[in-house]
Short mmCIF file of C-alpha atoms in Angstrom, two decimals:
data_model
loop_
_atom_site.label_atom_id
_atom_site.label_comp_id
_atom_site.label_asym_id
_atom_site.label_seq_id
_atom_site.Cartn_x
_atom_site.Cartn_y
_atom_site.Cartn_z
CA UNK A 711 -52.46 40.00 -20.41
CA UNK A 712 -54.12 37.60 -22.46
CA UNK A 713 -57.16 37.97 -20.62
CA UNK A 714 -57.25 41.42 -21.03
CA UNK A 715 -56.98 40.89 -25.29
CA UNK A 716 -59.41 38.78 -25.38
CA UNK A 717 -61.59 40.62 -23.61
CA UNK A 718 -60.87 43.64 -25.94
CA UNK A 719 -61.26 42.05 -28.81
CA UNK A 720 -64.56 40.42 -28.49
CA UNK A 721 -66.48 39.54 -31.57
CA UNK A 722 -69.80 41.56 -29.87
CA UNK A 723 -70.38 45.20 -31.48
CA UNK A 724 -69.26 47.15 -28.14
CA UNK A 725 -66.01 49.35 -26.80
CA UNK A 726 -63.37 47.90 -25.57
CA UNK A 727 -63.42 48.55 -21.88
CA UNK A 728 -60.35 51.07 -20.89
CA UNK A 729 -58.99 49.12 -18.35
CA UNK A 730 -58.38 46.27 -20.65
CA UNK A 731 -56.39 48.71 -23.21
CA UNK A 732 -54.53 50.17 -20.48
CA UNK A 733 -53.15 46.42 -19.28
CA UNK A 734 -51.92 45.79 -23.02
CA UNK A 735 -50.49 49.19 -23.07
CA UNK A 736 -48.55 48.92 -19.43
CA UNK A 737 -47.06 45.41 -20.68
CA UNK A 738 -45.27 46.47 -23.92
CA UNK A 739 -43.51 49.43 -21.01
CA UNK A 740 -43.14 46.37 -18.38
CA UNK A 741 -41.10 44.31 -20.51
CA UNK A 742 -39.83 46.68 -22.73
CA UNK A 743 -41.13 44.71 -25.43
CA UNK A 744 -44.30 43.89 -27.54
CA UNK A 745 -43.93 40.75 -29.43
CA UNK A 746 -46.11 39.08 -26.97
CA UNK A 747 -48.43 41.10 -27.23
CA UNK A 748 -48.44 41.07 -30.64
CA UNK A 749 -48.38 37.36 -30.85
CA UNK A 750 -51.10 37.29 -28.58
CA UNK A 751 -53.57 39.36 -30.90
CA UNK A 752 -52.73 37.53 -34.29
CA UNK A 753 -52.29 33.71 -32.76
CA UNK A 754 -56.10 33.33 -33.74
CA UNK A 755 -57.20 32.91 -37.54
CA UNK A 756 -59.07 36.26 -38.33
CA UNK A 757 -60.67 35.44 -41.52
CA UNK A 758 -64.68 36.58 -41.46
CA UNK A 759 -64.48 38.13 -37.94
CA UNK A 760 -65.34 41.70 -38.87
CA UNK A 761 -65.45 42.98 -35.74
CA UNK A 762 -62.50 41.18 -33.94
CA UNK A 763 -60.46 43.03 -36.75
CA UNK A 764 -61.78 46.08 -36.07
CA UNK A 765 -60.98 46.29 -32.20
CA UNK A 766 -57.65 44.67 -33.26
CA UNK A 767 -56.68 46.87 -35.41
CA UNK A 768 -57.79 49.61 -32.60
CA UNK A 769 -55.39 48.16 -30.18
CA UNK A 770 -52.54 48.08 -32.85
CA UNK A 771 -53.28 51.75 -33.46
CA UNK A 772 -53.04 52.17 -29.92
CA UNK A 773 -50.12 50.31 -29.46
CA UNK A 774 -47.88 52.12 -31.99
CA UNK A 775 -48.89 55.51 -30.70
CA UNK A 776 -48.87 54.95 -26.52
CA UNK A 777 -47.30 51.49 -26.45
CA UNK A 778 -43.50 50.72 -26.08
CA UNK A 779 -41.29 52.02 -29.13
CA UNK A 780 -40.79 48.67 -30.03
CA UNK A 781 -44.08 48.51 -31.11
CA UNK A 782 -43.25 50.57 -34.35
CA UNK A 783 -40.97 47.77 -35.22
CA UNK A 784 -42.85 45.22 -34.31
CA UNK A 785 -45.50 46.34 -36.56
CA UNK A 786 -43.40 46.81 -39.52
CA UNK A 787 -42.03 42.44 -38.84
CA UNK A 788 -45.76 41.93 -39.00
CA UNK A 789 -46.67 44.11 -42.27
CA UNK A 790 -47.46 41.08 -44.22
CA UNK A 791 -50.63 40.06 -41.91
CA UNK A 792 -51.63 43.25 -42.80
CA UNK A 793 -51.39 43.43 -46.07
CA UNK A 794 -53.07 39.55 -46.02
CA UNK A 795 -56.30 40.72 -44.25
CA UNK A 796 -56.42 43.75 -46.66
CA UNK A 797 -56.21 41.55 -49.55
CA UNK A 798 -59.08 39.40 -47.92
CA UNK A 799 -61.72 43.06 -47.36
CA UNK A 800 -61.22 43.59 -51.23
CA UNK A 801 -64.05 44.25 -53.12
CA UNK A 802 -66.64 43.48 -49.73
CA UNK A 803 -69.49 45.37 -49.57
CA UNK A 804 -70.61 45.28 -45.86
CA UNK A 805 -70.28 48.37 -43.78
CA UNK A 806 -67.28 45.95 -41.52
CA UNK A 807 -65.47 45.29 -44.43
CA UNK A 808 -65.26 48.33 -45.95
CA UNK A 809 -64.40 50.21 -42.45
CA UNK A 810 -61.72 47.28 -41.76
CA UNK A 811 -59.92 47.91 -45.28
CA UNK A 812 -59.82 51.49 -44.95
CA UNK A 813 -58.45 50.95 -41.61
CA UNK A 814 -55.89 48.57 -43.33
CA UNK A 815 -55.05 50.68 -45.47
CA UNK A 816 -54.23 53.80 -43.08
CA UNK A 817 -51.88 51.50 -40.88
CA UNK A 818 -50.06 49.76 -43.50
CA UNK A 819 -49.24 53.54 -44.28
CA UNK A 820 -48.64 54.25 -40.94
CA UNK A 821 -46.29 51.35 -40.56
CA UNK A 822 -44.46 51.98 -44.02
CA UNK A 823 -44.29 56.17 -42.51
CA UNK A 824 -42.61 55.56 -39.52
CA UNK A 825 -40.15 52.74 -40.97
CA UNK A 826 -39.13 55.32 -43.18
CA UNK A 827 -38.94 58.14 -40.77
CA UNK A 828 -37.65 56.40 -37.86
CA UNK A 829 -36.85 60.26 -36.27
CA UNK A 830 -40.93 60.65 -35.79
CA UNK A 831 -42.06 58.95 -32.69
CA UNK A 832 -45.17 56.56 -32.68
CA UNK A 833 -47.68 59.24 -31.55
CA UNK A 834 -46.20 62.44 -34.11
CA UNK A 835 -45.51 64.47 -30.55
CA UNK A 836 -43.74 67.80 -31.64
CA UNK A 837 -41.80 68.07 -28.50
CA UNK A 838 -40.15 63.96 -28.74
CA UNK A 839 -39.62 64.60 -32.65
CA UNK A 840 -37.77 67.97 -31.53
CA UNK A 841 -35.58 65.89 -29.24
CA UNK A 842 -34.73 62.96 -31.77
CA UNK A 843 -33.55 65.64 -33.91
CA UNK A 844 -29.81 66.55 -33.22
CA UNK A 845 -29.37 68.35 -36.60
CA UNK A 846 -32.15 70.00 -38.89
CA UNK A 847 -32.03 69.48 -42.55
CA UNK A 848 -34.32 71.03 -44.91
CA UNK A 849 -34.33 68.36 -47.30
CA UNK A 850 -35.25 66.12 -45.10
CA UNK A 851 -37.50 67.93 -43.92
CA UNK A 852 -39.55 68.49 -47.21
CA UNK A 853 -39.47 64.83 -47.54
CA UNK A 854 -40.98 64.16 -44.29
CA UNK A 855 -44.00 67.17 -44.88
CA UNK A 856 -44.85 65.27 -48.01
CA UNK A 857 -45.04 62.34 -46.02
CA UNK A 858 -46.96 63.85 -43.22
CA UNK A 859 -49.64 65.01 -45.63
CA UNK A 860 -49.93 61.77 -47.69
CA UNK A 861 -50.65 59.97 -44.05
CA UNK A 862 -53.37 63.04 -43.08
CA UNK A 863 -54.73 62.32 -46.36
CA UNK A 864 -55.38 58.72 -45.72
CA UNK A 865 -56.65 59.30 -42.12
CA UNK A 866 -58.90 61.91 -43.20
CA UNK A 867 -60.46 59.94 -45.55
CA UNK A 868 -60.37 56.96 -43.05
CA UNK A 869 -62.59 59.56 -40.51
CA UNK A 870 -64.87 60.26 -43.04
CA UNK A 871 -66.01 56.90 -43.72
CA UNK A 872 -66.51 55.84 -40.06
CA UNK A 873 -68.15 58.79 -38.98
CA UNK A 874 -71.03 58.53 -41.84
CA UNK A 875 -71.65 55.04 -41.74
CA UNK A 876 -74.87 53.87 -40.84
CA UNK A 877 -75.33 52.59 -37.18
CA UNK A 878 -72.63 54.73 -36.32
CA UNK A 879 -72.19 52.83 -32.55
CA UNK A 880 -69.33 53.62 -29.82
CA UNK A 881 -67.42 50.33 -30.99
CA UNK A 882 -66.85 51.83 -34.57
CA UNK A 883 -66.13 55.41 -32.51
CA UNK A 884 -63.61 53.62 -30.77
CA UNK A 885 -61.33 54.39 -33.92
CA UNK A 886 -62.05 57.91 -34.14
CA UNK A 887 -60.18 59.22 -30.77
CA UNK A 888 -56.81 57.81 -31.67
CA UNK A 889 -57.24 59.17 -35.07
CA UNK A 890 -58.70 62.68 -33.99
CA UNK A 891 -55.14 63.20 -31.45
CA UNK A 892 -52.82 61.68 -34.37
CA UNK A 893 -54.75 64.68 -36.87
CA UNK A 894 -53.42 67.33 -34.81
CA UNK A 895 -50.39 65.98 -34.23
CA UNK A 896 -49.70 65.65 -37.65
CA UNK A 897 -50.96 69.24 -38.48
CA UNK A 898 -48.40 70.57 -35.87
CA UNK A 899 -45.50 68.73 -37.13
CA UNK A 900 -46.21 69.90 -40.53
CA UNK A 901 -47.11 73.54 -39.98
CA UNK A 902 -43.50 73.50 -37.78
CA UNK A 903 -41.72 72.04 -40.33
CA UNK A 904 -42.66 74.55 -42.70
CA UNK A 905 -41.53 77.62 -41.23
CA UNK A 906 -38.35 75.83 -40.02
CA UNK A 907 -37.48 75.49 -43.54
CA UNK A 908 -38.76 78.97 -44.50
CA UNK A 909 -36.75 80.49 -41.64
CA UNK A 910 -33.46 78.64 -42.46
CA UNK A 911 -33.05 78.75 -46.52
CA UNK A 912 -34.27 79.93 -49.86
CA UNK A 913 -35.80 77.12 -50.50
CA UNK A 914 -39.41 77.18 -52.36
CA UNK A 915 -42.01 75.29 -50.65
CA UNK A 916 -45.37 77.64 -51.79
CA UNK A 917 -46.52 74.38 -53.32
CA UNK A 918 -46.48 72.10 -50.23
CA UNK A 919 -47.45 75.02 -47.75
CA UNK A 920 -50.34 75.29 -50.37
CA UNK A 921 -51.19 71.83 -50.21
CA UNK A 922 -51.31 72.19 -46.15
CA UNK A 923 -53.88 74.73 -46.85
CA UNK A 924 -56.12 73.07 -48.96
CA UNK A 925 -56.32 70.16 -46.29
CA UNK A 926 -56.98 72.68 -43.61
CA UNK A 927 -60.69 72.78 -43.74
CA UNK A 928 -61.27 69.45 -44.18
CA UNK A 929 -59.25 69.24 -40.68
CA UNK A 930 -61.12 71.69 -39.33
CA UNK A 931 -64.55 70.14 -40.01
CA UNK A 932 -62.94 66.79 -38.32
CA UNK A 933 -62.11 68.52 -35.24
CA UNK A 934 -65.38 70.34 -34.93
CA UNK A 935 -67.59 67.08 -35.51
CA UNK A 936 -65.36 65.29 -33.06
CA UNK A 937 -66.10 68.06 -30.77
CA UNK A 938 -69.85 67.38 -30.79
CA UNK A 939 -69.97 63.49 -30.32
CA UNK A 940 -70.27 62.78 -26.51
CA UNK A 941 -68.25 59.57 -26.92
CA UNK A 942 -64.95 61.12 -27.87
CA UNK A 943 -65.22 63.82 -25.07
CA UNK A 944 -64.92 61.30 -22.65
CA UNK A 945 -61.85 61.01 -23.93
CA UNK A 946 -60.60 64.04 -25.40
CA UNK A 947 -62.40 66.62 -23.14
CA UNK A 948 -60.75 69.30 -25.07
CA UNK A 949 -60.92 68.54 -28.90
CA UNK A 950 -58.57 70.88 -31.16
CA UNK A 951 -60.69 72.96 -32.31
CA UNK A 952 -58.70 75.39 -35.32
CA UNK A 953 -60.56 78.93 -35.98
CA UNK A 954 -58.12 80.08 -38.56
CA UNK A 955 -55.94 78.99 -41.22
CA UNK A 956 -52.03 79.48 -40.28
CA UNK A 957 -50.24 82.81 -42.31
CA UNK A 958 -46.71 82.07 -43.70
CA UNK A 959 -45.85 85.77 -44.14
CA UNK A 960 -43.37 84.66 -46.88
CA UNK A 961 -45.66 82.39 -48.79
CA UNK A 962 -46.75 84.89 -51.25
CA UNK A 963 -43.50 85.92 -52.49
CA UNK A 964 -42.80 82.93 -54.05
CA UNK A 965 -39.32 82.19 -53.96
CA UNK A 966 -37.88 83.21 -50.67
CA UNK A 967 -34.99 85.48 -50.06
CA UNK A 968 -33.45 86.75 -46.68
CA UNK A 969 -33.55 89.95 -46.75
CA UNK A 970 -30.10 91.76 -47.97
CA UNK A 971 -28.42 94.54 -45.65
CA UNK A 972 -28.91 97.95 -47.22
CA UNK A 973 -25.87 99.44 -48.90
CA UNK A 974 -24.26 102.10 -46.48
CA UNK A 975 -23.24 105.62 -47.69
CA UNK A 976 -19.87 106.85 -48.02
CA UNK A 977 -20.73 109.52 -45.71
CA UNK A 978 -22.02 106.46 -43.26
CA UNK A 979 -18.57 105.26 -44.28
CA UNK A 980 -16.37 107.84 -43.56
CA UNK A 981 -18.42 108.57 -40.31
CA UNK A 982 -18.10 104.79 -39.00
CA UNK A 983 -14.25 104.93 -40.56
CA UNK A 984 -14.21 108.26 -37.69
CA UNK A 985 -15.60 106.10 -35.05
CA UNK A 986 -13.06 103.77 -35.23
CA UNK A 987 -10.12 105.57 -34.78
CA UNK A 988 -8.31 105.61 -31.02
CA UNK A 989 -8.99 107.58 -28.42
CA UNK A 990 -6.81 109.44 -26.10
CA UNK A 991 -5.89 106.87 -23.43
CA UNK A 992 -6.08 108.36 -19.51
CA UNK A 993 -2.62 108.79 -17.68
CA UNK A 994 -2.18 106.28 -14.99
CA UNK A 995 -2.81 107.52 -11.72
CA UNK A 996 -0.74 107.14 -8.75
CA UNK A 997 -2.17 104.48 -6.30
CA UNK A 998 -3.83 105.94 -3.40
CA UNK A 999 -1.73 104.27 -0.97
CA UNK A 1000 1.30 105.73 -2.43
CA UNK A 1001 0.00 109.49 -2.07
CA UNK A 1002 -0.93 109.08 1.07
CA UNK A 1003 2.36 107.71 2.05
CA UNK A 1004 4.16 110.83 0.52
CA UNK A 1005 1.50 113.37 2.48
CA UNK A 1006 2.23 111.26 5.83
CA UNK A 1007 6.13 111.60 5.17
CA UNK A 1008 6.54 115.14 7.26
CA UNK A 1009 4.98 113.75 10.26
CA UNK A 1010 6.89 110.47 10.15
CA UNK A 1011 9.96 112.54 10.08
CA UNK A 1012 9.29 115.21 12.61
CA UNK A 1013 8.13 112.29 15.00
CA UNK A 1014 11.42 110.79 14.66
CA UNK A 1015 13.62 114.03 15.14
CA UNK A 1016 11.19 114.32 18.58
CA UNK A 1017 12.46 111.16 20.01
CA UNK A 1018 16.16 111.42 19.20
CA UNK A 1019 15.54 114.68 21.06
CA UNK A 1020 13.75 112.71 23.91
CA UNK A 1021 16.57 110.48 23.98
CA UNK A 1022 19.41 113.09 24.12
CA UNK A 1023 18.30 115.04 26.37
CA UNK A 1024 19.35 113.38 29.65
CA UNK A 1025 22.68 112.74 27.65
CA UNK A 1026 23.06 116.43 27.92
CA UNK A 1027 22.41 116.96 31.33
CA UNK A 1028 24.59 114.53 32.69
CA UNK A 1029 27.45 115.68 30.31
CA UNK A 1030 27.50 111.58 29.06
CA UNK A 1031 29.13 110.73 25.95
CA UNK A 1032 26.66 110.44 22.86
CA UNK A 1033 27.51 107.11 20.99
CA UNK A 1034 25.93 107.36 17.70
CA UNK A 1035 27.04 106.98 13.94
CA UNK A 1036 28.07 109.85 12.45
CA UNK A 1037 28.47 112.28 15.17
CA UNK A 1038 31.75 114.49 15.07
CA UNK A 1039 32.52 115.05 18.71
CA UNK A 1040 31.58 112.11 21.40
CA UNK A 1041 30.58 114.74 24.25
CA UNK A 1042 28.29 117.31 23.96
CA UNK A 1043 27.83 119.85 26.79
CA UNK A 1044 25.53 122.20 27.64
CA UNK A 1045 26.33 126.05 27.08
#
């Protein structure tokens, strides 16, 4: 692992190799933990290495979006190297400096973002925030939109400024893919946010969903320039690309309402009163088995009247006595 940051963070103008970012990444997951790590990329002095901050600060971008979740905390231990090498870019002049600072200064608002809104996972996925969240509150909620666009704001910006520097190289690049996935994300999380709280109260939020909109093109112009730089494709073969501005069909009415059920009629009252009343319930029928039981009676009976006649009738030829209960005479004979 320490091979592979040094490697990465080479003081020479050129990407970071891949495979190098991807052994950082796998060790924070390994040992569920990144303090190494992070000790490992600050344990030299950084002080006039342009360049070394830069990739750093690439692989601490990298690491609080793909890396273990203990990298958000990790960053937010470490906020006060960040805010020392910030201090040190003020006022420079030089195309590293002034990228570095910017970068600074997105992160450090990164790091302050997420310590705030611990629910929001490293890399702003809409599906992991959905499953942090066990109960939706539109306060919150507002809270963390005004958030989300103060941290677009600040990336945007940050974009900008890399992508029309002069010498714009592949190591300066480097920057831009993290940043053009985190854009979208953000952009999702807000725009769902928004009708959430729309679809769940009264509460006005024209203002903020108008501030989304004014930041929309400026999104959209980042996703289509990111979309024509070869670089970032080998990454992000797919670039969002937005045609359209999202509709919030309640946005123009101001102050939202739900809609209120129509007073009914009193005929509509009477009529549903109607409706309500009992109806006639159906007599019980008799079980099936116990009708045919009283159509099969006859034959029962007639079958058992044929064999007491079967029975007495050698009894009568033989002029026997007739034992059974209930007979008046105990002979019978034949006439």
């Amino acid at each position: 692992m320490e091979e592979a940051v040094f490697k990465a963070t080479k003081s020479k103008p050129i990407a970071a190799k891949l495979k190098h970012e991807r052994v950082i990444l796998g060790e924070t997951w390994t040992c569920r933990s990144s303090a190494h790590v992070f000790a490992e990329l600050f344990h030299r002095p950084l002080g006039g290495k342009e360049v070394v901050v830069w990739k750093t600060l690439i692989l601490v971008h990298k690491l609080m979006r793909e890396g273990h979740p203990s990298c958000l905390d990790e960053c937010a231990n470490r906020k006060e190297i960040f805010d020392s090498l910030k201090a040190q870019y003020v006022g420079v002049q030089n195309i590293w400096g002034l990228l570095d600072y910017a970068y600074l200064e997105y992160l450090s608002l990164k790091i302050s973002f997420h310590k705030e809104h611990r629910v929001v996972p490293g890399d702003i996925n809409l599906n992991k925030f959905k499953e942090n969240v066990t109960k939706f509150d539109p306060n919150k909620a507002i809270l963390l939109v005004s958030g989300l666009l103060d941290l677009q704001k600040l990336l945007l910006s940050f974009q900008e400024k890399v992508l029309t520097s002069q010498g714009l190289d592949q190591c300066r690049l480097g920057a831009v893919v993290p940043c053009v996935l985190e854009s979208y994300s953000i952009y999702l999380l807000i725009e769902y946010l928004l009708r959430k709280v729309q679809d769940t109260t009264d509460l006005d939020v024209t203002p903020i969903i108008d501030g989304f909109l004014k930041q929309f093109p400026v999104v959209q112009n980042f996703f289509f320039k990111a979309s024509t730089i070869p670089y970032i494709r080998q990454f992000i073969p797919s670039p969002p690309l937005l045609d359209k501005p999202p509709t919030f069909n309640k946005t123009s009415a101001g102050n939202f309402k739900k809609p209120e059920k129509p007073e009914k009629s009193e005929e509509d009252k009477k009529k549903k009163k109607r409706d309500k009343s009992p109806l006639p319930q159906p007599q019980p029928q008799p079980q099936r088995q116990q009708v045919q039981r009283q159509t099969q009676l006859p034959e029962e009976f007639w079958g058992l009247v044929l064999q007491v006649e079967v029975y007495l009738l050698p009894l009568r030829l033989l002029r026997l006595p007739v034992n059974m209960p209930g007979a008046r005479n105990n002979t019978l004979t034949l006439q």
